Amino acid sequence: MDSKAGSRYPEVYAGWKRDPEGFWAEAAKSIDWVEAPKKIFDKDAGVYGRWFPDAVCNTCYNAIDRHVKAGRGAQNAIIYDSPVTGTKRAFTYAELQAEVTTLAAMLKDFGVGRGDRVILYMPMVPEALFAMYACARIGAIHSVVFGGFAAKELATRIDDAKPKMILTASCGIEVARVIPYKPLLDEAIKLSTHKPQDVLLLQRPQLEASMITGRDHDWGALLAAARRDGKTADCVPLLATDPLYILYTSGTTGIPKGVVRDNGGHMVALHWSMKNIYGIEPGEVFWAASDIGWVVGHSYIVYAPLFTGCTSILYEGKPVGTPDAGAFWRVCAEHGVAALFTAPTAFRAIKKEDPNAKMLAGHDLSKFRTLFLAGERADPDTIQWAEKILKVPVIDHWWQTETGWTIAGNPVGLGQMTVKYGSSSVPMPGYDIDILDENGKPVGPGKMGSIAVKLPLPPSCLPTLWQQDDRFHESYLAEFPGYYKTADAGFRDEDGYVFIMSRTDDIINVAGHRLSTGGMEEILSAHPDVAECAVVGIKDELKGEVPCGFIVLKTGVNRHPSEIEKEVVALVREKIGPVAAFKVAITVSRLPKTRSGKILRGTMKKIADRDAWNMPATIDDPAILDEIATALRGRGLGI
Ligand code: COA
Ligand code: AMP
């Protein structure tokens, strides 16, 4: 099959490979620089080199001010659509500029400036976006923490980022439930060693939060005062290599990794992606149905659509339940969405509630051209169902928090290539991918291996982990010298299509959210009655995977195992947060291990998933696997 017929992809990819610096120098011309890059890549700077090392720029200027200057002031930049509060509001580029310049001035009044960190623990409200742009405007480094994380996770991030200030809101809203944020924040600050000087709190009408005198400040009151005084702040010239943000993501231990994104490379790659990968033109409406706490939200709610002069949708709701499975179609029709980007799990949720897509009826999707899926493996069933009901191309693409944009995809802007179900298609310019065996040697087509990207990584990819060059090197670069280890495993076919099959570490993907089973095991082992434990991700029809914990109780514990199981479930919710979706803990008398003592998590997962499995040659006692299968039965897992 000629999968590339009609697409410009092969020539563009080959062009990049021939002259990577020339490719990115050309792409960089789409950005308004204070000082344009003279040097495109410095291979001797940073851990593996740095992009645009001598350029000076400002991300907020490129997202907002330049469009106002160019005559887009009256066009909507952000449409906030919040079925959970019954609110819709649009902000034009000019209005957004006014909001952001005022908030930036407020932050400066708190002494926040270039290089200072600001943590945002906020729901999906416009003020969260204003805050991200305001930080970018004055050179402060934002770090957004997803609202579904518990106090302890927030505390870990506070201690790592050491923010001068935290921005928060009184509550988030989960369908019909109001989730108070302030008690979680207060608890996190109590737990953390680093104490931020100030907290700026947005009181939402659904819930009023209490304030700590001296530390906490009322967002609304300060905003009114700043507006009255006509305060504004200009864009600060920054080095392209200055950090724009830190976004924490699960690592292989309970300690999250602070992925650093710089200003210049991020703008260049994301701007390139909008036209060439997503096929979107300035003025069109782009909707990433994600959360600003995740990388998809950062890149494709907050930044890329605005770099391109598009309208971005900020949706505070769910695919189902707010109020029903027709919510996505309503939003697409009402706002004239041209492209929707979400996780497959959202479509599985819609398909479950409305299998025949009856709720699509009456919605005018004539502007809707493409559905993009990422965040987890897109199962062929879901893709085919979406294709059938929407009658538009459904494009799977693969990326990571670390990269900030597509590693492999099907670039509709360059001309769509054949969709192969189960594959996220082909590497984007910037990414030279190899599939490696255990010895780091590339394997041929159809052979599974570790997926690695040849260094240097392209613009937008992390230059390092926040203040941890060594950990960056150790986690990503050490195992396969000359490569970045993606920690995903998979294969490539004869046409060069990439198939992402699993992770090579302990990360699982729950409803598109990335979580460390190692982090959960640390919590289970800390329970006083638990001797040892193992957490594995098991198949789930809706969320792709959910965690399942196996616990072995200490000798002499004579409480009922179900009580302890409930306690460990509650502990994970308390320590990591509801986002972990940890609902099943199962007591077993022992765990299956190899003779050298390694827990056989992979085999346990296969048993739970009812996949074919072979008895591991090195197993200590094969009878234990039967015990695991017996324990799994009758636990509501369909086993
Ligand atoms: N603040 C507080 N709690 C939150 C939260 C937030 N921002 N986001 C999620 N939670 C809670 C949920 O209420 C739920 O709590 P519960 O255990 O009390 O029910 C828990 O965290 C798990 O959330 P989630 O995994 O989102 O499951 P869900 O059952 O609420 O919704 C989907 C399932 C599929 C509808 C939902 O995951 C979804 O819309 N996914 C879309 C894709 C997406 O956002 N992907 C991210 C990367 S692109
Ligand atoms: P995150 O950093 O949260 O975006 O998660 C990144 C991880 O999600 C990747 O390393 C993959 O394991 C998985 N992932 C993301 N997109 C895809 C995809 N299109 N297909 C398969 N897995 C994916």
XYZ file of C-alpha atoms and ligand atoms in Angstrom:
710
model
C 0.000 0.000 0.000
C 1.309 3.493 -0.743
C 0.272 5.012 2.543
C 1.803 8.382 1.748
C 0.275 9.063 -1.652
C -0.726 12.691 -2.026
C 0.869 13.806 1.219
C 3.778 16.244 1.346
C 4.977 14.440 4.451
C 7.752 12.370 2.826
C 9.424 15.380 1.223
C 9.020 17.552 4.350
C 10.410 14.846 6.631
C 13.302 14.179 4.231
C 13.956 17.936 4.030
C 14.214 18.122 7.795
C 16.542 15.123 7.912
C 18.823 16.673 5.293
C 19.085 19.982 7.105
C 17.553 20.024 10.594
C 18.860 23.489 11.463
C 17.640 24.931 8.173
C 14.223 23.390 8.805
C 13.872 24.948 12.261
C 15.389 28.256 11.121
C 12.619 28.451 8.532
C 9.932 27.497 11.069
C 11.291 30.135 13.461
C 10.390 32.864 10.988
C 6.751 32.533 12.026
C 7.566 33.885 15.477
C 7.927 37.571 16.411
C 11.321 37.736 18.100
C 12.750 40.633 20.050
C 16.066 39.403 18.684
C 15.791 36.730 16.024
C 18.003 33.645 16.430
C 21.372 33.865 14.734
C 22.398 30.483 16.055
C 19.759 27.781 15.627
C 21.218 25.008 17.767
C 24.119 24.938 20.180
C 25.156 21.339 20.664
C 27.520 22.214 23.504
C 24.952 23.960 25.692
C 22.729 22.228 28.238
C 22.508 18.476 28.685
C 22.173 17.567 24.997
C 22.241 21.026 23.351
C 19.857 24.018 23.252
C 17.660 25.514 20.554
C 17.843 29.205 19.592
C 20.437 29.984 22.295
C 20.954 33.637 21.380
C 17.361 34.604 20.576
C 15.251 36.939 22.701
C 11.465 36.694 22.797
C 8.287 36.729 24.831
C 5.685 33.945 24.673
C 2.774 36.107 25.864
C 3.550 38.653 23.155
C 3.324 35.955 20.509
C 0.114 34.515 21.967
C -1.725 37.800 22.408
C -0.167 41.198 21.696
C 1.015 40.534 18.198
C -2.467 39.511 17.107
C -3.988 42.669 18.553
C -1.337 44.671 16.694
C -2.067 42.766 13.504
C -5.797 43.593 13.655
C -7.195 40.512 15.368
C -8.209 42.448 18.499
C -11.935 41.930 17.941
C -11.654 38.189 17.237
C -12.406 35.753 20.038
C -9.240 34.353 21.564
C -10.873 32.233 24.273
C -14.387 30.870 24.569
C -15.120 29.651 28.065
C -17.942 27.111 28.027
C -18.840 25.731 31.418
C -21.870 23.483 31.617
C -21.072 22.766 35.277
C -21.721 26.399 36.214
C -24.088 27.266 33.365
C -21.670 29.942 32.131
C -20.431 30.899 28.658
C -18.075 33.804 28.062
C -15.927 34.849 25.184
C -12.789 36.989 25.396
C -11.518 38.752 22.316
C -7.787 39.110 21.811
C -8.074 42.761 22.940
C -10.059 41.815 26.050
C -7.626 39.031 26.825
C -4.739 41.460 26.511
C -6.411 43.783 29.014
C -7.007 40.949 31.502
C -3.479 39.646 31.208
C -1.678 42.978 31.424
C -3.600 43.811 34.620
C -2.967 40.432 36.228
C 0.699 40.606 35.245
C 0.909 43.966 37.038
C -0.723 42.411 40.114
C 1.861 39.626 40.150
C 4.651 42.187 39.839
C 3.218 43.985 42.869
C 3.850 40.782 44.816
C 7.470 40.950 43.741
C 7.129 38.198 41.153
C 9.537 38.566 38.234
C 11.747 36.766 35.783
C 12.679 33.254 36.897
C 10.348 33.180 39.918
C 8.082 30.183 40.100
C 4.321 30.517 40.487
C 2.192 27.437 41.188
C -1.368 27.366 39.882
C -3.811 24.996 41.562
C -6.884 25.959 39.647
C -9.958 24.623 37.913
C -10.774 25.221 34.251
C -11.659 28.912 34.535
C -10.480 31.781 32.330
C -8.497 33.272 35.213
C -6.223 30.220 35.134
C -5.325 30.996 31.537
C -4.888 34.696 32.297
C -2.471 33.673 35.029
C -0.430 31.447 32.729
C -0.108 34.216 30.140
C 0.605 36.787 32.870
C 3.485 34.687 34.172
C 4.818 34.285 30.627
C 4.532 38.048 30.154
C 6.780 38.913 33.069
C 9.117 35.929 32.772
C 7.811 34.071 35.805
C 7.755 30.271 35.450
C 4.303 28.789 35.951
C 3.691 25.324 37.246
C 0.107 24.132 37.021
C -0.951 21.314 39.334
C -3.996 19.321 38.247
C -6.997 19.769 40.556
C -7.535 16.032 41.019
C -4.257 15.678 42.942
C -4.321 15.541 46.721
C -2.523 17.778 49.215
C 0.551 15.567 49.483
C 1.162 15.586 45.729
C 0.759 19.351 45.725
C 3.183 19.624 48.652
C 5.821 17.617 46.754
C 5.523 20.020 43.826
C 5.711 23.056 46.143
C 8.920 21.703 47.640
C 10.466 21.054 44.255
C 9.436 24.254 42.454
C 9.735 26.518 45.523
C 7.164 29.023 44.251
C 7.163 32.589 45.435
C 3.422 32.603 45.079
C 0.470 30.219 44.599
C -2.647 31.070 42.623
C -5.792 29.129 43.407
C -9.569 29.199 43.459
C -12.083 28.391 46.173
C -13.325 25.281 44.379
C -13.514 23.064 41.345
C -16.709 21.444 40.120
C -16.861 17.778 39.180
C -20.149 17.287 37.354
C -22.504 18.279 40.186
C -20.014 18.045 43.070
C -18.287 21.134 44.408
C -14.705 20.257 45.379
C -13.220 22.703 47.884
C -9.635 23.479 46.808
C -8.567 25.727 49.665
C -8.432 23.063 52.432
C -6.237 20.963 50.107
C -3.944 23.911 49.473
C -3.750 24.812 53.186
C -2.888 21.210 53.994
C -0.266 21.116 51.236
C 1.421 24.265 52.534
C 1.363 22.756 56.011
C 3.059 19.614 54.671
C 5.640 21.374 52.518
C 8.993 22.583 53.784
C 9.016 25.509 51.396
C 6.398 28.134 52.280
C 5.195 30.460 49.516
C 5.004 34.110 50.508
C 1.552 34.786 49.116
C -1.588 33.044 47.912
C -3.923 34.757 45.480
C -7.377 33.217 45.714
C -10.252 33.455 43.292
C -13.538 33.193 45.160
C -16.034 31.362 42.978
C -19.741 31.934 43.605
C -20.289 28.210 44.275
C -18.187 28.227 47.440
C -16.478 30.844 49.584
C -13.093 29.845 50.980
C -11.692 31.076 54.268
C -8.578 33.248 54.091
C -5.408 33.286 56.178
C -4.623 36.876 57.057
C -1.345 38.137 55.701
C -0.744 35.210 53.365
C -3.986 34.957 51.387
C -5.242 37.708 49.085
C -8.574 38.118 47.357
C -8.136 37.941 43.571
C -11.349 39.846 42.821
C -10.621 42.705 45.205
C -7.035 43.159 44.011
C -8.143 42.987 40.396
C -10.756 45.686 40.932
C -8.130 47.891 42.586
C -5.563 47.273 39.844
C -8.128 48.113 37.169
C -9.146 51.272 39.022
C -5.503 52.324 39.179
C -4.979 51.470 35.496
C -2.115 49.105 36.269
C -0.555 47.243 33.373
C 2.667 45.326 32.766
C 4.618 45.043 29.536
C 6.128 41.922 28.009
C 9.602 41.276 29.362
C 12.294 40.266 26.832
C 13.474 36.774 27.722
C 16.025 34.379 26.376
C 14.481 31.732 24.150
C 16.107 29.223 26.505
C 14.535 30.704 29.652
C 11.952 28.348 31.135
C 8.324 29.135 30.361
C 6.900 26.516 32.649
C 7.511 23.410 34.739
C 4.957 20.640 34.474
C 5.249 17.734 36.848
C 4.600 14.275 35.521
C 4.751 10.832 37.063
C 8.182 9.332 37.266
C 9.112 5.781 38.124
C 9.100 6.586 41.816
C 6.640 8.530 43.916
C 8.632 11.690 43.187
C 7.297 13.439 40.102
C 9.546 14.775 37.389
C 9.560 18.532 36.784
C 9.506 18.742 32.983
C 10.932 22.091 31.872
C 9.650 23.850 28.761
C 11.558 26.756 27.294
C 10.133 29.806 25.536
C 11.622 29.851 22.037
C 11.641 26.203 20.968
C 8.150 25.716 22.356
C 6.726 28.551 20.266
C 8.440 27.427 17.085
C 7.387 23.767 17.302
C 3.830 24.464 18.426
C 3.259 27.089 15.771
C 4.549 24.664 13.131
C 2.241 21.931 14.433
C -0.982 23.919 14.104
C -0.775 24.305 10.344
C 1.118 21.193 9.404
C -0.136 18.563 11.827
C -3.612 19.851 12.670
C -4.273 21.644 9.379
C -5.632 24.712 11.145
C -5.592 28.262 9.797
C -5.597 31.536 11.776
C -9.132 32.542 12.773
C -10.414 28.961 13.082
C -11.723 27.406 16.290
C -9.629 24.709 17.957
C -10.811 22.686 20.905
C -8.584 20.561 23.094
C -10.967 18.827 25.488
C -8.366 18.227 28.152
C -7.421 20.018 31.354
C -4.880 22.782 31.846
C -3.255 20.531 34.452
C -2.023 18.231 31.672
C 0.394 18.804 28.854
C -2.345 18.637 26.202
C -4.052 21.487 27.998
C -0.855 23.534 28.158
C 0.022 23.044 24.530
C -3.373 23.010 22.817
C -5.779 24.908 25.060
C -3.451 27.639 26.252
C -0.601 28.149 23.820
C -0.627 26.741 20.277
C -4.075 27.963 19.175
C -3.164 31.474 20.264
C 0.286 31.424 18.687
C -1.599 30.868 15.445
C -4.344 33.478 15.967
C -7.084 30.887 16.476
C -9.939 30.768 18.945
C -9.402 28.241 21.720
C -12.204 26.599 23.699
C -11.881 26.287 27.465
C -14.437 23.661 28.459
C -15.261 23.111 32.121
C -17.227 19.896 31.864
C -17.031 16.234 30.957
C -17.839 14.277 27.823
C -20.802 12.698 29.628
C -22.942 13.857 32.506
C -22.674 17.590 31.849
C -25.506 17.178 31.116
C -25.350 14.207 28.720
C -23.395 12.384 26.026
C -24.276 15.094 23.496
C -22.115 17.726 25.246
C -19.194 17.482 22.782
C -21.490 17.800 19.769
C -23.204 20.840 21.287
C -19.883 22.594 21.910
C -18.555 21.774 18.430
C -21.735 23.019 16.753
C -22.265 26.071 18.893
C -18.754 27.432 18.556
C -17.954 26.228 15.037
C -15.096 23.948 16.100
C -12.837 22.924 13.193
C -10.741 20.363 15.093
C -11.260 18.550 18.371
C -8.411 16.987 20.288
C -9.150 14.673 23.192
C -8.264 11.317 24.746
C -9.836 8.083 23.444
C -11.324 7.531 26.900
C -13.649 10.505 26.346
C -15.019 8.836 23.224
C -15.345 5.507 25.005
C -17.425 7.299 27.644
C -19.692 8.818 24.968
C -19.964 5.515 23.086
C -20.969 3.718 26.277
C -23.833 6.136 27.002
C -24.986 6.736 23.459
C -23.824 3.824 21.322
C -25.858 4.867 18.310
C -24.887 8.536 18.643
C -28.505 9.610 18.758
C -27.454 12.779 20.515
C -25.597 13.962 17.450
C -28.924 14.685 15.767
C -29.683 18.338 15.290
C -26.103 19.544 15.811
C -24.576 21.315 12.841
C -21.007 20.025 12.590
C -20.422 21.415 9.102
C -17.261 23.241 10.235
C -15.851 20.164 11.943
C -13.056 18.590 9.908
C -10.883 16.364 12.066
C -10.827 14.505 15.372
C -7.418 14.027 16.994
C -6.821 11.493 19.742
C -3.841 11.129 22.064
C -2.810 10.452 25.621
C -3.243 6.681 25.519
C -3.481 3.953 22.920
C -6.418 4.615 20.625
C -8.164 1.271 20.294
C -9.365 0.537 16.757
C -12.979 0.061 17.950
C -13.152 3.572 19.293
C -11.523 5.072 16.198
C -13.881 3.235 13.865
C -16.921 4.198 15.906
C -15.877 7.868 15.854
C -15.233 7.697 12.104
C -18.620 6.155 11.510
C -20.628 8.674 13.488
C -18.669 11.839 12.665
C -17.731 11.052 9.072
C -14.429 12.905 9.417
C -10.859 11.612 9.665
C -9.946 10.362 13.139
C -6.250 10.770 13.785
C -4.315 9.062 16.548
C -1.053 10.739 17.508
C 1.557 9.942 20.102
C 3.247 12.327 22.441
C 4.410 12.835 25.992
C 4.557 15.544 28.621
C 8.291 15.581 27.948
C 7.910 16.539 24.278
C 4.931 18.911 24.454
C 3.917 18.007 20.906
C 3.548 15.089 18.521
C 6.340 12.533 18.243
C 4.448 10.451 15.686
C 1.234 11.433 13.974
C -0.611 11.774 10.713
C -0.054 15.368 9.610
C -3.322 16.359 7.957
C -1.948 19.824 7.187
C 0.691 18.260 4.952
C -1.919 16.028 3.370
C -3.400 13.150 5.292
C -1.832 9.756 4.931
C -3.604 6.414 5.198
C -4.882 5.703 8.683
C -3.714 2.351 10.002
C -5.744 1.295 12.999
C -3.626 0.774 16.086
C -0.794 2.964 14.803
C -0.112 6.587 15.610
C 1.402 6.853 12.103
C 4.802 8.354 11.318
C 7.519 10.386 13.064
C 7.230 14.145 12.777
C 10.129 16.260 11.535
C 12.508 16.618 14.445
C 12.101 13.032 15.578
C 14.434 10.329 14.285
C 13.025 7.196 15.864
C 14.646 3.798 16.343
C 13.238 0.655 17.898
C 15.995 -0.821 20.048
C 16.645 -4.234 21.544
C 17.994 -4.718 25.100
C 21.512 -4.037 23.845
C 20.520 -0.755 22.269
C 20.713 -2.126 18.704
C 18.016 -1.100 16.202
C 15.655 -3.913 15.243
C 13.905 -4.431 11.913
C 10.279 -3.841 10.897
C 7.635 -5.725 12.866
C 9.980 -6.378 15.807
C 9.046 -5.067 19.251
C 11.548 -3.018 21.217
C 12.126 0.153 23.210
C 11.252 3.244 21.241
C 14.035 5.797 21.342
C 14.550 9.176 19.673
C 17.995 10.108 18.365
C 19.470 13.168 20.037
C 19.067 16.048 19.788
C 15.386 16.228 20.571
C 13.553 18.851 18.512
C 12.433 22.268 19.769
C 9.774 22.237 22.525
C 11.091 19.009 24.057
C 12.373 19.217 27.586
C 15.958 20.477 27.835
C 16.142 19.025 31.352
C 14.202 18.340 34.550
C 13.812 21.284 36.863
C 17.189 21.760 38.562
C 18.000 18.066 38.066
C 20.285 17.651 35.080
C 21.622 14.408 36.542
C 18.191 12.877 37.027
C 17.297 13.940 33.485
C 20.371 12.213 32.148
C 19.847 9.142 34.284
C 16.123 8.789 33.480
C 16.198 9.440 29.760
C 19.651 9.481 28.199
C 21.818 6.996 30.062
C 20.349 3.630 28.969
C 20.752 4.150 25.221
C 23.692 6.516 24.616
C 22.900 9.040 21.873
C 19.174 8.549 22.292
C 16.252 9.810 24.368
C 14.445 6.826 25.892
C 10.689 7.321 25.531
C 9.913 4.463 27.969
C 7.322 3.315 25.458
C 7.678 -0.008 23.698
C 6.352 -0.877 20.279
C 7.325 -1.567 16.691
C 7.430 -0.065 13.242
C 5.974 -1.655 10.128
C 7.414 -1.801 6.605
C 5.926 1.628 5.801
C 7.561 3.215 8.827
C 4.291 3.452 10.794
C 4.839 3.384 14.549
C 2.737 1.206 16.866
C 2.894 2.139 20.564
C 2.077 -0.927 22.613
C 3.081 -0.449 26.250
C 5.354 1.308 28.705
C 8.699 -0.132 29.699
C 8.474 1.329 33.201
C 5.887 1.294 35.980
C 3.703 4.039 34.480
C 0.069 3.233 33.757
C -2.421 5.291 31.805
C -5.764 5.785 33.525
C -8.341 7.708 31.472
C -5.465 9.405 29.647
C -3.866 10.347 32.976
C -0.354 9.143 33.595
C 0.276 7.546 36.978
C 3.101 5.668 38.658
C 2.230 2.288 40.165
C 5.489 2.591 42.130
C 4.072 5.723 43.764
C 0.946 3.784 44.761
C 3.000 0.879 46.097
C 4.890 3.285 48.358
C 1.549 4.276 49.895
C 0.244 0.729 50.320
C 3.489 -0.428 51.944
C 3.276 2.412 54.428
C 0.054 0.949 55.900
C 0.991 -0.592 59.277
C -0.689 -3.942 58.501
C 0.784 -4.410 55.024
C 3.898 -6.556 54.696
C 4.334 -6.212 50.941
C 2.367 -5.229 47.899
C 2.228 -4.914 44.130
C 0.150 -2.552 42.016
C -0.557 -3.356 38.379
C -2.627 -1.591 35.754
C -5.438 -3.817 34.546
C -7.662 -3.411 31.488
C -10.728 -1.236 31.870
C -13.374 -0.745 29.223
C -13.794 2.972 29.915
C -10.495 4.220 31.299
C -8.176 1.945 29.306
C -6.421 0.863 32.462
C -7.132 1.087 36.186
C -4.790 0.268 39.055
C -5.313 -2.888 41.071
C -3.372 -3.418 44.290
C -2.384 -6.760 45.783
C -1.482 -6.718 49.458
C 0.076 -9.287 51.744
C -0.718 -8.698 55.412
C 1.855 -8.878 58.179
C 1.901 -12.081 60.200
C -0.301 -11.776 63.245
C -2.682 -9.178 61.814
C -6.088 -10.455 62.809
C -8.365 -7.739 61.413
C -10.663 -8.603 58.547
C -8.782 -8.132 55.252
C -11.691 -6.179 53.738
C -11.239 -3.458 56.382
C -7.570 -3.068 55.504
C -8.381 -3.086 51.789
C -10.808 -0.192 52.343
C -8.161 1.678 54.303
C -5.504 1.376 51.609
C -7.993 2.503 48.949
C -8.776 5.552 51.076
C -5.049 6.167 51.665
C -4.260 6.366 47.939
C -7.148 8.774 47.433
C -5.884 10.866 50.335
C -2.217 10.867 49.327
C -2.343 10.928 45.517
C -5.908 12.029 44.905
C -9.096 10.846 43.225
C -7.360 11.020 39.842
C -5.532 7.780 40.696
C -8.885 5.955 40.406
C -7.523 3.367 42.832
C -10.612 1.414 43.870
C -9.515 -2.218 44.142
C -7.149 -3.727 46.692
C -7.015 -7.501 47.073
C -5.476 -9.393 49.950
C -3.397 -12.416 48.972
C -1.272 -14.678 51.133
C 1.862 -14.217 49.020
C 3.066 -12.553 45.836
C 4.512 -14.424 42.865
C 8.252 -13.837 42.599
C 11.257 -14.948 40.667
C 13.884 -16.950 42.474
C 15.889 -13.742 42.843
C 12.914 -12.091 44.578
C 11.510 -9.881 41.793
C 7.731 -9.573 41.903
C 6.169 -10.882 38.673
C 3.889 -7.909 38.034
C 3.701 -8.531 34.284
C 2.334 -12.048 34.766
C -0.155 -10.852 37.400
C -1.392 -8.247 34.929
C -1.821 -10.843 32.204
C -3.819 -13.073 34.538
C -6.051 -10.147 35.543
C -6.481 -9.084 31.902
C -7.198 -12.699 30.895
C -4.430 -12.486 28.318
C -2.420 -15.539 27.345
C 0.594 -16.002 29.614
C 3.480 -18.403 29.979
C 4.797 -19.690 33.239
C 7.967 -17.635 33.887
C 10.953 -19.961 33.853
C 12.445 -18.278 36.889
C 9.329 -18.421 39.096
C 9.901 -19.421 42.676
C 6.580 -21.204 43.295
C 4.114 -21.612 40.387
C 1.199 -22.348 42.755
C 1.101 -18.672 43.727
C -0.194 -17.688 40.293
C -3.273 -19.876 40.851
C -3.778 -18.158 44.179
C -3.703 -14.775 42.397
C -6.274 -15.938 39.827
C -8.534 -17.229 42.598
C -8.225 -13.975 44.550
C -9.143 -11.933 41.479
C -12.367 -13.866 40.908
C -15.471 -12.317 42.384
C -13.956 -8.884 42.803
C -16.218 -7.158 40.295
C -13.476 -7.143 37.680
C -15.298 -9.493 35.335
C -12.786 -12.250 36.019
N -10.532 18.181 40.468
C -10.947 17.319 41.418
N -11.243 16.021 41.183
C -11.108 15.591 39.921
C -10.680 16.417 38.876
C -10.392 17.768 39.186
N -9.957 18.603 38.265
N -10.653 15.697 37.741
C -11.053 14.465 38.043
N -11.341 14.400 39.365
C -11.843 13.243 40.088
C -13.136 12.735 39.492
O -14.260 13.400 40.020
C -13.124 11.278 39.893
O -13.478 11.216 41.255
P -14.350 10.005 41.866
O -13.390 8.877 42.052
O -14.816 10.555 43.178
O -15.442 9.714 40.917
C -11.640 10.907 39.828
O -10.937 12.163 39.932
C -11.229 10.221 38.564
O -11.443 11.124 37.472
P -11.481 10.670 35.961
O -10.403 9.686 35.723
O -11.517 11.863 35.100
O -12.806 9.815 35.868
P -14.302 10.231 35.723
O -15.041 8.958 35.989
O -14.658 11.434 36.498
O -14.440 10.590 34.165
C -13.893 10.436 31.832
C -14.077 9.674 33.152
C -13.485 9.443 30.772
C -15.210 11.061 31.461
C -12.812 11.510 32.035
O -11.621 10.921 32.450
C -12.549 12.363 30.832
O -13.306 13.228 30.470
N -11.427 12.202 30.174
C -11.200 13.055 29.013
C -9.848 13.116 28.559
C -8.849 13.845 29.375
O -9.121 14.752 30.091
N -7.602 13.397 29.189
C -6.448 14.032 29.725
C -5.278 14.010 28.787
S -5.653 14.467 27.123
P 1.608 12.035 29.146
O 3.001 12.424 29.458
O 0.679 12.131 30.311
O 1.078 12.727 27.934
O 1.651 10.485 28.805
C 2.515 10.038 27.813
C 2.338 8.574 27.620
O 0.997 8.300 27.211
C 3.197 8.034 26.509
O 4.505 7.753 26.933
C 2.431 6.795 26.099
O 2.681 5.738 26.976
C 1.000 7.239 26.260
N 0.483 7.760 24.994
C 0.291 9.039 24.644
N -0.244 9.126 23.414
C -0.384 7.861 22.963
C -0.868 7.269 21.749
N -1.350 8.021 20.761
N -0.821 5.929 21.629
C -0.358 5.147 22.625
N 0.094 5.648 23.804
C 0.086 6.979 23.974
